[in-house]
Structures are given as C-alpha cells and as structure tokens.
Amino acid sequence: MLEHDQRRNPRFDVQLPCQIWSPFRAFDSLAGLTLNMSRAGLLFSPDLGVEGRVLPEAGHAVRVTLQLPGTELEQARCVECLGRIVRLEDRDNSRRIALEFRRYHFTDRGRSPRRG
C-alpha cells in the first residue's frame, strides 16, 4: 500500500547544527543535525548516545535552536523556533524526529540560550 504524503511545503536537504528541548521539561534536551527543512518544520537526527535519557513523544511541545552559517560580511545567527513533535522514526540504528513550527525568530548566535 502506498503512503499518502501529507507534506504541504517543499523540503530542502539542509544539514545544520540543531538543539531541541522541552519548554515544560517533558524530555531531555538533544543535540544533532537537521536532515531536511521546510517553511513549516524540519526532520532532525539527534546525536548518538540517547540511551538512558527521557526522549520526546509525538505531541510534545518543543523549542528548537538552529545555527545558521555566517558569511565574510555577516555574523552567524540562530533561529529559535517553538513547535511540536509530529512524528518519531527509528530505522537503521538511527532516530529521526519530525517537528512542526508554530513560530520562530532570528537571534545573534552569541545571545542564543543553551539548554543542558
């Protein structure tokens, strides 16, 4: 049976450093890389070594910090997003987390909060 693709926005293969955490402390913070992104969300792959950590579940609220690259003329910046977890995947010894954005804003990299 074919799966129905519910995507509303085109995806772009983009690998950016990313950190996610729960604004309500429902799960432990995770760092990793984006696999792809759209206007409405992203697919995230956390770094290995999540054993023993409290992991997110579908429906959890999530805060995201994405590190954008700088240029010779511009300082590197971050995007801070608020959204929710929409899907979790475990395949080929890797975990993937799909996030939906509710809102976002840009900040200077040096001023971005780090969550531990």
mmCIF file of N, CA, C and O in Angstrom, residues 14-67:
data_model
loop_
_atom_site.group_PDB
_atom_site.id
_atom_site.type_symbol
_atom_site.label_atom_id
_atom_site.label_comp_id
_atom_site.label_asym_id
_atom_site.label_seq_id
_atom_site.Cartn_x
_atom_site.Cartn_y
_atom_site.Cartn_z
ATOM 1 N N VAL A 14 19.011 20.079 4.083
ATOM 2 C CA VAL A 14 19.854 21.047 4.779
ATOM 3 C C VAL A 14 20.344 20.394 6.066
ATOM 4 O O VAL A 14 19.544 19.897 6.852
ATOM 5 N N GLN A 15 21.654 20.376 6.247
ATOM 6 C CA GLN A 15 22.223 19.834 7.474
ATOM 7 C C GLN A 15 22.798 20.990 8.293
ATOM 8 O O GLN A 15 23.820 21.565 7.923
ATOM 9 N N LEU A 16 22.093 21.327 9.374
ATOM 10 C CA LEU A 16 22.510 22.401 10.273
ATOM 11 C C LEU A 16 22.571 21.888 11.690
ATOM 12 O O LEU A 16 21.736 21.066 12.090
ATOM 13 N N PRO A 17 23.533 22.369 12.486
ATOM 14 C CA PRO A 17 23.538 22.024 13.904
ATOM 15 C C PRO A 17 22.226 22.485 14.540
ATOM 16 O O PRO A 17 21.738 23.574 14.255
ATOM 17 N N CYS A 18 21.679 21.636 15.380
ATOM 18 C CA CYS A 18 20.361 21.895 15.934
ATOM 19 C C CYS A 18 20.307 21.355 17.364
ATOM 20 O O CYS A 18 20.943 20.357 17.679
ATOM 21 N N GLN A 19 19.549 22.034 18.202
ATOM 22 C CA GLN A 19 19.318 21.563 19.565
ATOM 23 C C GLN A 19 17.829 21.692 19.847
ATOM 24 O O GLN A 19 17.212 22.702 19.492
ATOM 25 N N ILE A 20 17.246 20.649 20.452
ATOM 26 C CA ILE A 20 15.841 20.708 20.830
ATOM 27 C C ILE A 20 15.718 20.463 22.322
ATOM 28 O O ILE A 20 16.539 19.769 22.920
ATOM 29 N N TRP A 21 14.697 21.062 22.924
ATOM 30 C CA TRP A 21 14.406 20.826 24.344
ATOM 31 C C TRP A 21 12.941 21.113 24.599
ATOM 32 O O TRP A 21 12.258 21.727 23.790
ATOM 33 N N SER A 22 12.474 20.638 25.730
ATOM 34 C CA SER A 22 11.074 20.812 26.107
ATOM 35 C C SER A 22 10.917 22.058 26.961
ATOM 36 O O SER A 22 11.589 22.196 27.982
ATOM 37 N N PRO A 23 10.004 22.966 26.591
ATOM 38 C CA PRO A 23 9.773 24.134 27.448
ATOM 39 C C PRO A 23 9.118 23.743 28.773
ATOM 40 O O PRO A 23 9.124 24.514 29.714
ATOM 41 N N PHE A 24 8.581 22.512 28.854
ATOM 42 C CA PHE A 24 7.911 22.043 30.069
ATOM 43 C C PHE A 24 8.671 20.913 30.748
ATOM 44 O O PHE A 24 8.119 20.221 31.599
ATOM 45 N N ARG A 25 9.925 20.698 30.324
ATOM 46 C CA ARG A 25 10.786 19.656 30.876
ATOM 47 C C ARG A 25 10.181 18.258 30.759
ATOM 48 O O ARG A 25 10.366 17.412 31.621
ATOM 49 N N ALA A 26 9.458 18.010 29.660
ATOM 50 C CA ALA A 26 8.848 16.709 29.412
ATOM 51 C C ALA A 26 9.869 15.690 28.903
ATOM 52 O O ALA A 26 9.660 14.493 29.011
ATOM 53 N N PHE A 27 10.984 16.182 28.335
ATOM 54 C CA PHE A 27 12.048 15.302 27.846
ATOM 55 C C PHE A 27 13.379 16.029 27.963
ATOM 56 O O PHE A 27 13.424 17.244 28.134
ATOM 57 N N ASP A 28 14.465 15.255 27.890
ATOM 58 C CA ASP A 28 15.812 15.812 27.975
ATOM 59 C C ASP A 28 16.180 16.521 26.666
ATOM 60 O O ASP A 28 15.709 16.144 25.593
ATOM 61 N N SER A 29 17.039 17.520 26.766
ATOM 62 C CA SER A 29 17.481 18.221 25.557
ATOM 63 C C SER A 29 18.329 17.289 24.700
ATOM 64 O O SER A 29 19.009 16.398 25.207
ATOM 65 N N LEU A 30 18.263 17.506 23.395
ATOM 66 C CA LEU A 30 19.011 16.694 22.437
ATOM 67 C C LEU A 30 19.693 17.610 21.431
ATOM 68 O O LEU A 30 19.114 18.606 20.993
ATOM 69 N N ALA A 31 20.912 17.268 21.056
ATOM 70 C CA ALA A 31 21.643 17.987 20.018
ATOM 71 C C ALA A 31 21.825 17.049 18.836
ATOM 72 O O ALA A 31 21.846 15.831 18.989
ATOM 73 N N GLY A 32 21.948 17.627 17.640
ATOM 74 C CA GLY A 32 22.153 16.815 16.450
ATOM 75 C C GLY A 32 22.166 17.687 15.216
ATOM 76 O O GLY A 32 22.550 18.856 15.270
ATOM 77 N N LEU A 33 21.713 17.103 14.091
ATOM 78 C CA LEU A 33 21.688 17.810 12.810
ATOM 79 C C LEU A 33 20.309 17.705 12.181
ATOM 80 O O LEU A 33 19.636 16.686 12.322
ATOM 81 N N THR A 34 19.935 18.747 11.451
ATOM 82 C CA THR A 34 18.732 18.656 10.635
ATOM 83 C C THR A 34 19.049 17.766 9.434
ATOM 84 O O THR A 34 20.186 17.718 8.968
ATOM 85 N N LEU A 35 18.048 17.063 8.939
ATOM 86 C CA LEU A 35 18.185 16.267 7.716
ATOM 87 C C LEU A 35 17.531 16.978 6.542
ATOM 88 O O LEU A 35 18.025 16.943 5.430
ATOM 89 N N ASN A 36 16.375 17.591 6.818
ATOM 90 C CA ASN A 36 15.723 18.423 5.819
ATOM 91 C C ASN A 36 14.820 19.418 6.532
ATOM 92 O O ASN A 36 14.503 19.242 7.710
ATOM 93 N N MET A 37 14.433 20.468 5.787
ATOM 94 C CA MET A 37 13.615 21.530 6.367
ATOM 95 C C MET A 37 12.628 22.049 5.329
ATOM 96 O O MET A 37 12.859 21.932 4.136
ATOM 97 N N SER A 38 11.562 22.647 5.839
ATOM 98 C CA SER A 38 10.615 23.380 5.012
ATOM 99 C C SER A 38 10.213 24.626 5.793
ATOM 100 O O SER A 38 10.679 24.838 6.913
ATOM 101 N N ARG A 39 9.327 25.407 5.225
ATOM 102 C CA ARG A 39 8.806 26.583 5.945
ATOM 103 C C ARG A 39 8.074 26.178 7.210
ATOM 104 O O ARG A 39 8.022 26.932 8.167
ATOM 105 N N ALA A 40 7.502 24.983 7.213
ATOM 106 C CA ALA A 40 6.619 24.571 8.297
ATOM 107 C C ALA A 40 7.269 23.668 9.338
ATOM 108 O O ALA A 40 6.682 23.426 10.392
ATOM 109 N N GLY A 41 8.483 23.151 9.072
ATOM 110 C CA GLY A 41 9.079 22.243 10.044
ATOM 111 C C GLY A 41 10.394 21.676 9.578
ATOM 112 O O GLY A 41 10.986 22.135 8.594
ATOM 113 N N LEU A 42 10.851 20.650 10.300
ATOM 114 C CA LEU A 42 12.126 20.025 9.962
ATOM 115 C C LEU A 42 12.143 18.580 10.406
ATOM 116 O O LEU A 42 11.332 18.151 11.227
ATOM 117 N N LEU A 43 13.098 17.838 9.847
ATOM 118 C CA LEU A 43 13.392 16.476 10.268
ATOM 119 C C LEU A 43 14.769 16.519 10.910
ATOM 120 O O LEU A 43 15.726 17.010 10.316
ATOM 121 N N PHE A 44 14.860 16.019 12.138
ATOM 122 C CA PHE A 44 16.040 16.152 12.990
ATOM 123 C C PHE A 44 16.575 14.771 13.326
ATOM 124 O O PHE A 44 15.809 13.842 13.588
ATOM 125 N N SER A 45 17.894 14.633 13.321
ATOM 126 C CA SER A 45 18.550 13.400 13.735
ATOM 127 C C SER A 45 19.442 13.710 14.932
ATOM 128 O O SER A 45 20.450 14.403 14.801
ATOM 129 N N PRO A 46 19.068 13.226 16.141
ATOM 130 C CA PRO A 46 19.896 13.507 17.314
ATOM 131 C C PRO A 46 21.213 12.753 17.263
ATOM 132 O O PRO A 46 21.318 11.703 16.620
ATOM 133 N N ASP A 47 22.217 13.306 17.944
ATOM 134 C CA ASP A 47 23.493 12.621 18.079
ATOM 135 C C ASP A 47 23.275 11.279 18.761
ATOM 136 O O ASP A 47 22.302 11.093 19.505
ATOM 137 N N LEU A 48 24.183 10.350 18.512
ATOM 138 C CA LEU A 48 24.088 9.040 19.168
ATOM 139 C C LEU A 48 24.292 9.199 20.667
ATOM 140 O O LEU A 48 24.807 10.198 21.140
ATOM 141 N N GLY A 49 23.899 8.199 21.406
ATOM 142 C CA GLY A 49 24.094 8.243 22.849
ATOM 143 C C GLY A 49 22.888 8.783 23.586
ATOM 144 O O GLY A 49 23.041 9.539 24.534
ATOM 145 N N VAL A 50 21.684 8.412 23.170
ATOM 146 C CA VAL A 50 20.483 8.881 23.846
ATOM 147 C C VAL A 50 19.977 7.861 24.874
ATOM 148 O O VAL A 50 18.960 8.083 25.513
ATOM 149 N N GLU A 51 20.710 6.753 25.022
ATOM 150 C CA GLU A 51 20.308 5.743 25.990
ATOM 151 C C GLU A 51 20.250 6.344 27.387
ATOM 152 O O GLU A 51 21.106 7.130 27.783
ATOM 153 N N GLY A 52 19.199 5.996 28.125
ATOM 154 C CA GLY A 52 19.055 6.481 29.493
ATOM 155 C C GLY A 52 18.478 7.875 29.596
ATOM 156 O O GLY A 52 18.296 8.394 30.689
ATOM 157 N N ARG A 53 18.183 8.491 28.487
ATOM 158 C CA ARG A 53 17.622 9.842 28.501
ATOM 159 C C ARG A 53 16.113 9.766 28.300
ATOM 160 O O ARG A 53 15.602 8.849 27.672
ATOM 161 N N VAL A 54 15.418 10.754 28.819
ATOM 162 C CA VAL A 54 13.982 10.865 28.590
ATOM 163 C C VAL A 54 13.802 11.473 27.205
ATOM 164 O O VAL A 54 14.268 12.585 26.938
ATOM 165 N N LEU A 55 13.164 10.738 26.301
ATOM 166 C CA LEU A 55 13.043 11.150 24.912
ATOM 167 C C LEU A 55 11.671 11.767 24.630
ATOM 168 O O LEU A 55 10.698 11.458 25.308
ATOM 169 N N PRO A 56 11.589 12.611 23.613
ATOM 170 C CA PRO A 56 10.312 13.237 23.283
ATOM 171 C C PRO A 56 9.326 12.229 22.715
ATOM 172 O O PRO A 56 9.715 11.166 22.218
ATOM 173 N N GLU A 57 8.068 12.596 22.767
ATOM 174 C CA GLU A 57 6.991 11.798 22.188
ATOM 175 C C GLU A 57 6.183 12.686 21.261
ATOM 176 O O GLU A 57 6.195 13.921 21.398
ATOM 177 N N ALA A 58 5.464 12.074 20.329
ATOM 178 C CA ALA A 58 4.607 12.831 19.421
ATOM 179 C C ALA A 58 3.609 13.649 20.241
ATOM 180 O O ALA A 58 3.047 13.159 21.214
ATOM 181 N N GLY A 59 3.454 14.904 19.857
ATOM 182 C CA GLY A 59 2.549 15.804 20.549
ATOM 183 C C GLY A 59 3.221 16.711 21.557
ATOM 184 O O GLY A 59 2.653 17.725 21.951
ATOM 185 N N HIS A 60 4.447 16.377 21.989
ATOM 186 C CA HIS A 60 5.163 17.230 22.939
ATOM 187 C C HIS A 60 5.484 18.585 22.322
ATOM 188 O O HIS A 60 5.863 18.670 21.151
ATOM 189 N N ALA A 61 5.350 19.625 23.110
ATOM 190 C CA ALA A 61 5.829 20.954 22.707
ATOM 191 C C ALA A 61 7.351 20.909 22.660
ATOM 192 O O ALA A 61 7.983 20.183 23.432
ATOM 193 N N VAL A 62 7.937 21.696 21.764
ATOM 194 C CA VAL A 62 9.392 21.670 21.601
ATOM 195 C C VAL A 62 9.900 23.068 21.272
ATOM 196 O O VAL A 62 9.230 23.849 20.616
ATOM 197 N N ARG A 63 11.079 23.374 21.794
ATOM 198 C CA ARG A 63 11.818 24.581 21.402
ATOM 199 C C ARG A 63 13.040 24.097 20.638
ATOM 200 O O ARG A 63 13.645 23.093 20.992
ATOM 201 N N VAL A 64 13.391 24.836 19.604
ATOM 202 C CA VAL A 64 14.475 24.444 18.701
ATOM 203 C C VAL A 64 15.407 25.628 18.503
ATOM 204 O O VAL A 64 14.944 26.755 18.339
ATOM 205 N N THR A 65 16.704 25.377 18.519
ATOM 206 C CA THR A 65 17.692 26.378 18.128
ATOM 207 C C THR A 65 18.483 25.813 16.954
ATOM 208 O O THR A 65 19.077 24.744 17.059
ATOM 209 N N LEU A 66 18.450 26.531 15.836
ATOM 210 C CA LEU A 66 19.209 26.171 14.638
ATOM 211 C C LEU A 66 20.343 27.162 14.460
ATOM 212 O O LEU A 66 20.121 28.370 14.536
ATOM 213 N N GLN A 67 21.536 26.666 14.221
ATOM 214 C CA GLN A 67 22.677 27.536 13.981
ATOM 215 C C GLN A 67 22.847 27.745 12.486
ATOM 216 O O GLN A 67 23.117 26.805 11.756
#
